[in-house]
mmCIF file of C-alpha atoms in Angstrom:
data_model
loop_
_atom_site.group_PDB
_atom_site.id
_atom_site.type_symbol
_atom_site.label_atom_id
_atom_site.label_comp_id
_atom_site.label_asym_id
_atom_site.label_seq_id
_atom_site.Cartn_x
_atom_site.Cartn_y
_atom_site.Cartn_z
ATOM 1 C CA MET A 655 95.563 74.349 83.768
ATOM 2 C CA THR A 656 97.771 74.417 86.751
ATOM 3 C CA SER A 657 95.913 75.227 90.273
ATOM 4 C CA THR A 658 98.292 78.528 90.216
ATOM 5 C CA THR A 659 97.416 79.721 86.993
ATOM 6 C CA GLN A 660 93.287 78.941 88.456
ATOM 7 C CA GLN A 661 94.092 80.905 91.208
ATOM 8 C CA ARG A 662 95.589 83.947 89.662
ATOM 9 C CA ALA A 663 92.859 84.054 87.288
ATOM 10 C CA ARG A 664 90.495 83.798 89.830
ATOM 11 C CA TRP A 665 91.803 86.354 91.883
ATOM 12 C CA ILE A 666 89.824 89.677 90.176
ATOM 13 C CA ASP A 667 87.268 88.300 87.588
ATOM 14 C CA PRO A 668 86.480 90.384 84.614
ATOM 15 C CA PHE A 669 83.640 93.342 85.610
ATOM 16 C CA THR A 670 81.697 96.284 84.509
ATOM 17 C CA VAL A 671 81.831 99.626 86.556
ATOM 18 C CA HIS A 672 79.677 102.829 85.994
ATOM 19 C CA GLY A 673 80.596 106.114 87.210
ATOM 20 C CA ASP A 674 79.452 109.924 85.659
ATOM 21 C CA HIS A 675 82.271 110.676 83.108
ATOM 22 C CA VAL A 676 83.115 106.834 82.192
ATOM 23 C CA THR A 677 82.062 103.305 82.100
ATOM 24 C CA LEU A 678 84.650 100.399 82.662
ATOM 25 C CA VAL A 679 83.871 97.183 80.587
ATOM 26 C CA PRO A 680 85.982 94.067 79.887
ATOM 27 C CA LEU A 681 87.871 94.853 76.778
ATOM 28 C CA GLU A 682 86.155 92.365 73.445
ATOM 29 C CA GLU A 683 87.301 91.627 70.145
ATOM 30 C CA GLY A 684 84.532 93.122 69.026
ATOM 31 C CA HIS A 685 85.231 96.281 70.104
ATOM 32 C CA GLU A 686 88.062 96.342 67.776
ATOM 33 C CA ALA A 687 86.170 98.811 65.133
ATOM 34 C CA GLN A 688 85.221 101.523 67.603
ATOM 35 C CA LEU A 689 88.963 101.254 68.915
ATOM 36 C CA VAL A 690 90.438 101.724 65.943
ATOM 37 C CA GLU A 691 88.456 105.003 65.644
ATOM 38 C CA ALA A 692 88.986 106.410 68.986
ATOM 39 C CA VAL A 693 92.946 105.702 68.622
ATOM 40 C CA GLN A 694 92.494 107.707 65.357
ATOM 41 C CA ASP A 695 91.594 110.709 67.839
ATOM 42 C CA GLY A 696 94.339 112.936 68.048
ATOM 43 C CA ARG A 697 96.726 109.889 66.519
ATOM 44 C CA VAL A 698 97.311 109.421 70.421
ATOM 45 C CA TRP A 699 99.641 106.106 68.845
ATOM 46 C CA ASP A 700 102.026 108.296 67.162
ATOM 47 C CA THR A 701 104.427 108.733 69.943
ATOM 48 C CA TRP A 702 107.834 107.470 70.296
ATOM 49 C CA PHE A 703 108.030 106.623 73.905
ATOM 50 C CA ALA A 704 104.634 104.999 74.636
ATOM 51 C CA ALA A 705 103.249 101.270 73.650
ATOM 52 C CA VAL A 706 99.989 102.424 72.601
ATOM 53 C CA PRO A 707 98.254 100.298 69.197
ATOM 54 C CA SER A 708 98.046 101.936 66.101
ATOM 55 C CA PRO A 709 94.897 101.642 64.376
ATOM 56 C CA GLU A 710 96.733 98.596 62.094
ATOM 57 C CA GLY A 711 97.779 97.029 64.834
ATOM 58 C CA MET A 712 94.658 96.822 67.068
ATOM 59 C CA ALA A 713 93.319 93.549 66.080
ATOM 60 C CA ARG A 714 97.272 92.263 67.650
ATOM 61 C CA GLU A 715 96.377 94.384 70.824
ATOM 62 C CA ILE A 716 93.314 93.222 71.526
ATOM 63 C CA GLU A 717 94.488 89.460 71.124
ATOM 64 C CA TRP A 718 97.668 90.506 73.192
ATOM 65 C CA ARG A 719 95.279 91.224 76.062
ATOM 66 C CA LEU A 720 92.972 88.742 76.177
ATOM 67 C CA GLY A 721 95.739 86.286 75.741
ATOM 68 C CA LEU A 722 97.345 87.696 79.390
ATOM 69 C CA ALA A 723 93.675 87.656 80.792
ATOM 70 C CA GLU A 724 93.390 84.000 80.035
ATOM 71 C CA GLN A 725 96.351 83.258 81.489
ATOM 72 C CA GLY A 726 95.356 84.937 85.404
ATOM 73 C CA ARG A 727 98.055 88.417 84.313
ATOM 74 C CA MET A 728 95.814 91.109 83.641
ATOM 75 C CA VAL A 729 92.357 92.345 83.831
ATOM 76 C CA PRO A 730 91.456 94.478 80.051
ATOM 77 C CA PHE A 731 88.845 96.985 80.048
ATOM 78 C CA THR A 732 87.300 99.397 77.608
ATOM 79 C CA VAL A 733 87.030 102.965 78.549
ATOM 80 C CA LEU A 734 83.632 104.014 77.471
ATOM 81 C CA ASP A 735 83.231 107.431 78.056
ATOM 82 C CA ALA A 736 79.913 110.071 79.636
ATOM 83 C CA THR A 737 77.585 109.112 76.374
ATOM 84 C CA GLY A 738 78.514 105.242 75.625
ATOM 85 C CA ARG A 739 81.358 105.757 72.968
ATOM 86 C CA ILE A 740 84.655 103.563 73.174
ATOM 87 C CA ALA A 741 87.384 106.341 74.366
ATOM 88 C CA GLY A 742 90.295 103.587 74.616
ATOM 89 C CA MET A 743 91.601 101.105 76.803
ATOM 90 C CA THR A 744 92.840 100.109 80.275
ATOM 91 C CA ALA A 745 93.766 97.404 82.426
ATOM 92 C CA TYR A 746 95.171 95.935 85.742
ATOM 93 C CA MET A 747 98.472 93.974 84.805
ATOM 94 C CA ASN A 748 100.729 91.826 86.691
ATOM 95 C CA ALA A 749 98.507 90.644 88.400
ATOM 96 C CA ASP A 750 100.256 89.006 91.737
ATOM 97 C CA PRO A 751 98.065 87.473 93.782
ATOM 98 C CA ASP A 752 100.317 85.452 96.359
ATOM 99 C CA ASN A 753 101.401 89.401 97.146
ATOM 100 C CA ARG A 754 98.233 91.229 96.343
ATOM 101 C CA ARG A 755 99.554 93.990 94.418
ATOM 102 C CA LEU A 756 98.786 94.455 91.154
ATOM 103 C CA GLU A 757 99.401 97.556 88.482
ATOM 104 C CA ILE A 758 97.146 99.514 86.538
ATOM 105 C CA GLY A 759 98.753 100.702 82.909
ATOM 106 C CA HIS A 760 98.274 100.028 79.340
ATOM 107 C CA THR A 761 96.348 103.057 79.640
ATOM 108 C CA TRP A 762 95.088 105.176 76.826
ATOM 109 C CA TYR A 763 92.433 107.667 75.616
ATOM 110 C CA ARG A 764 91.521 109.432 72.168
ATOM 111 C CA GLY A 765 92.570 112.888 71.716
ATOM 112 C CA SER A 766 89.148 114.554 72.483
ATOM 113 C CA VAL A 767 88.655 112.982 76.410
ATOM 114 C CA GLN A 768 92.265 113.840 77.230
ATOM 115 C CA ARG A 769 92.345 115.808 80.266
ATOM 116 C CA THR A 770 89.036 115.654 81.343
ATOM 117 C CA ALA A 771 87.523 114.130 84.744
ATOM 118 C CA LEU A 772 86.643 110.642 82.774
ATOM 119 C CA ASN A 773 90.609 109.425 83.479
ATOM 120 C CA THR A 774 90.454 110.949 87.143
ATOM 121 C CA GLU A 775 87.337 108.434 87.154
ATOM 122 C CA ALA A 776 88.207 105.986 85.797
ATOM 123 C CA LYS A 777 91.099 105.447 88.057
ATOM 124 C CA LEU A 778 89.464 106.456 90.825
ATOM 125 C CA LEU A 779 87.122 103.408 90.390
ATOM 126 C CA LEU A 780 89.889 100.891 89.364
ATOM 127 C CA LEU A 781 91.758 102.082 92.883
ATOM 128 C CA ARG A 782 88.296 101.154 94.675
ATOM 129 C CA HIS A 783 88.265 97.941 93.508
ATOM 130 C CA ALA A 784 92.146 96.874 94.043
ATOM 131 C CA PHE A 785 91.971 98.307 97.612
ATOM 132 C CA GLU A 786 87.894 97.170 98.568
ATOM 133 C CA GLU A 787 87.071 94.320 96.865
ATOM 134 C CA ALA A 788 90.693 92.820 96.265
ATOM 135 C CA ASP A 789 92.586 93.737 99.122
ATOM 136 C CA CYS A 790 95.494 95.189 97.759
ATOM 137 C CA ILE A 791 98.273 96.244 99.670
ATOM 138 C CA ALA A 792 99.804 98.226 96.353
ATOM 139 C CA VAL A 793 98.913 99.573 93.551
ATOM 140 C CA GLY A 794 101.525 100.490 90.834
ATOM 141 C CA PHE A 795 101.589 102.912 87.727
ATOM 142 C CA ARG A 796 104.359 103.036 85.280
ATOM 143 C CA THR A 797 105.379 105.567 82.289
ATOM 144 C CA ALA A 798 108.400 106.642 80.183
ATOM 145 C CA TYR A 799 110.671 108.632 81.417
ATOM 146 C CA PHE A 800 110.126 111.372 78.807
ATOM 147 C CA ASN A 801 106.496 111.157 79.140
ATOM 148 C CA MET A 802 105.510 114.265 80.990
ATOM 149 C CA PRO A 803 101.752 114.421 79.915
ATOM 150 C CA SER A 804 101.234 110.783 81.745
ATOM 151 C CA ARG A 805 104.015 111.241 84.684
ATOM 152 C CA ARG A 806 101.883 114.839 85.763
ATOM 153 C CA ALA A 807 98.857 112.819 85.440
ATOM 154 C CA ILE A 808 100.128 109.870 87.587
ATOM 155 C CA GLU A 809 101.083 112.507 90.073
ATOM 156 C CA ARG A 810 98.082 114.407 90.022
ATOM 157 C CA LEU A 811 96.152 111.234 91.608
ATOM 158 C CA GLY A 812 98.431 111.067 94.380
ATOM 159 C CA ALA A 813 100.474 108.322 93.421
ATOM 160 C CA LYS A 814 104.208 108.348 94.730
ATOM 161 C CA LEU A 815 107.551 108.171 92.581
ATOM 162 C CA GLU A 816 109.535 105.160 93.771
ATOM 163 C CA GLY A 817 112.336 105.527 91.152
ATOM 164 C CA VAL A 818 112.845 105.291 87.911
ATOM 165 C CA TRP A 819 114.366 101.573 86.016
ATOM 166 C CA ARG A 820 116.763 102.999 84.191
ATOM 167 C CA ASN A 821 117.603 100.984 80.519
ATOM 168 C CA HIS A 822 114.176 99.307 81.188
ATOM 169 C CA VAL A 823 112.882 98.839 77.714
ATOM 170 C CA ILE A 824 114.440 97.983 74.362
ATOM 171 C CA LEU A 825 111.823 99.982 72.334
ATOM 172 C CA PRO A 826 111.278 98.272 68.523
ATOM 173 C CA ASP A 827 113.406 101.294 67.056
ATOM 174 C CA GLY A 828 116.153 100.468 69.585
ATOM 175 C CA THR A 829 115.968 103.909 71.958
ATOM 176 C CA LEU A 830 116.968 102.325 75.512
ATOM 177 C CA ARG A 831 113.797 103.432 77.606
ATOM 178 C CA ASP A 832 113.693 104.831 81.750
ATOM 179 C CA THR A 833 110.474 103.566 83.192
ATOM 180 C CA CYS A 834 109.156 105.900 86.082
ATOM 181 C CA TYR A 835 107.555 103.828 88.512
ATOM 182 C CA TYR A 836 104.656 104.479 90.809
ATOM 183 C CA SER A 837 102.355 103.584 93.327
ATOM 184 C CA VAL A 838 99.674 103.969 95.659
ATOM 185 C CA LEU A 839 100.184 102.234 99.567
ATOM 186 C CA ASN A 840 96.712 100.713 100.642
ATOM 187 C CA SER A 841 97.331 102.859 103.974
ATOM 188 C CA GLU A 842 97.350 105.846 101.733
ATOM 189 C CA TRP A 843 94.138 104.886 100.150
ATOM 190 C CA PRO A 844 91.936 107.016 102.141
ATOM 191 C CA ALA A 845 93.947 110.403 101.634
ATOM 192 C CA VAL A 846 94.336 109.472 97.981
ATOM 193 C CA LYS A 847 90.303 108.348 97.189
ATOM 194 C CA ARG A 848 89.336 111.707 99.491
ATOM 195 C CA HIS A 849 91.518 113.297 97.073
ATOM 196 C CA LEU A 850 89.982 112.094 93.882
ATOM 197 C CA THR A 851 86.448 112.438 95.051
ATOM 198 C CA TRP A 852 87.399 115.909 95.854
ATOM 199 C CA LYS A 853 88.625 116.593 92.212
ATOM 200 C CA LEU A 854 85.797 114.803 90.717
ATOM 201 C CA ASP A 855 83.292 117.112 92.518
ATOM 202 C CA ARG A 856 84.979 120.148 91.099
ATOM 203 C CA ALA A 857 85.028 118.984 87.878
ATOM 204 C CA GLY A 858 83.446 121.519 86.172
ATOM 205 C CA ALA A 859 87.096 123.182 86.683
ATOM 206 C CA PRO A 860 90.027 123.556 83.941
ATOM 207 C CA ALA A 861 92.408 120.997 83.548
ATOM 208 C CA VAL A 862 90.988 118.066 86.095
ATOM 209 C CA ALA A 863 93.754 115.372 85.973
ATOM 210 C CA GLY A 864 93.482 113.220 82.514
ATOM 211 C CA ALA A 865 96.028 110.994 81.159
ATOM 212 C CA GLY A 866 98.912 112.766 78.772
ATOM 213 C CA PRO A 867 98.665 112.238 74.670
ATOM 214 C CA ALA A 868 99.567 108.373 75.330
ATOM 215 C CA GLY A 869 98.087 107.770 79.271
ATOM 216 C CA GLU A 870 100.605 104.902 81.504
ATOM 217 C CA SER A 871 102.618 102.684 79.602
ATOM 218 C CA ALA A 872 103.974 98.717 80.055
#
């Protein structure tokens, strides 16, 4: 391993963080069976525009994420709901320690927890660690142009649209996907943090910010 790779790997070590509605734990191979059950809740992989793993592809997805983690390019998490049940996956990705930037993505949740306080709190915990522990200057989010639920969820968090990457991804069926890129800057974090905390204080109200059918994509 080169010194640069070691520096990347040390920038953000895997960690566990608890909230009232969600717990994030480092992804492990042993989570596969429960992740397969979670992705079948609402058939959340059944969409053409976002890369949510299918039940048959879950082992490959876990291997891929853990491989990027070894390279220091990703910090993958398994998402647990308030009862401790596995509810999905998320990650820090495209980590760039030299420029103190990263993205939050490769997120999906089981159907039964979508549009609940779980996603709001998960993003609050990840953003807080990124800005207050890792000293990030910007945190990005990306999602497919046609993934309207995910776009609305990201916007409700307080992230701002920077632009649309046209013909950004060639999907397995050959379709060209446009990608919307959002971000939160470190100067915006205090207001975004207050906004998310306020939303969680009102978590009993309907339509709390949540991920769409596929959450954020790559």
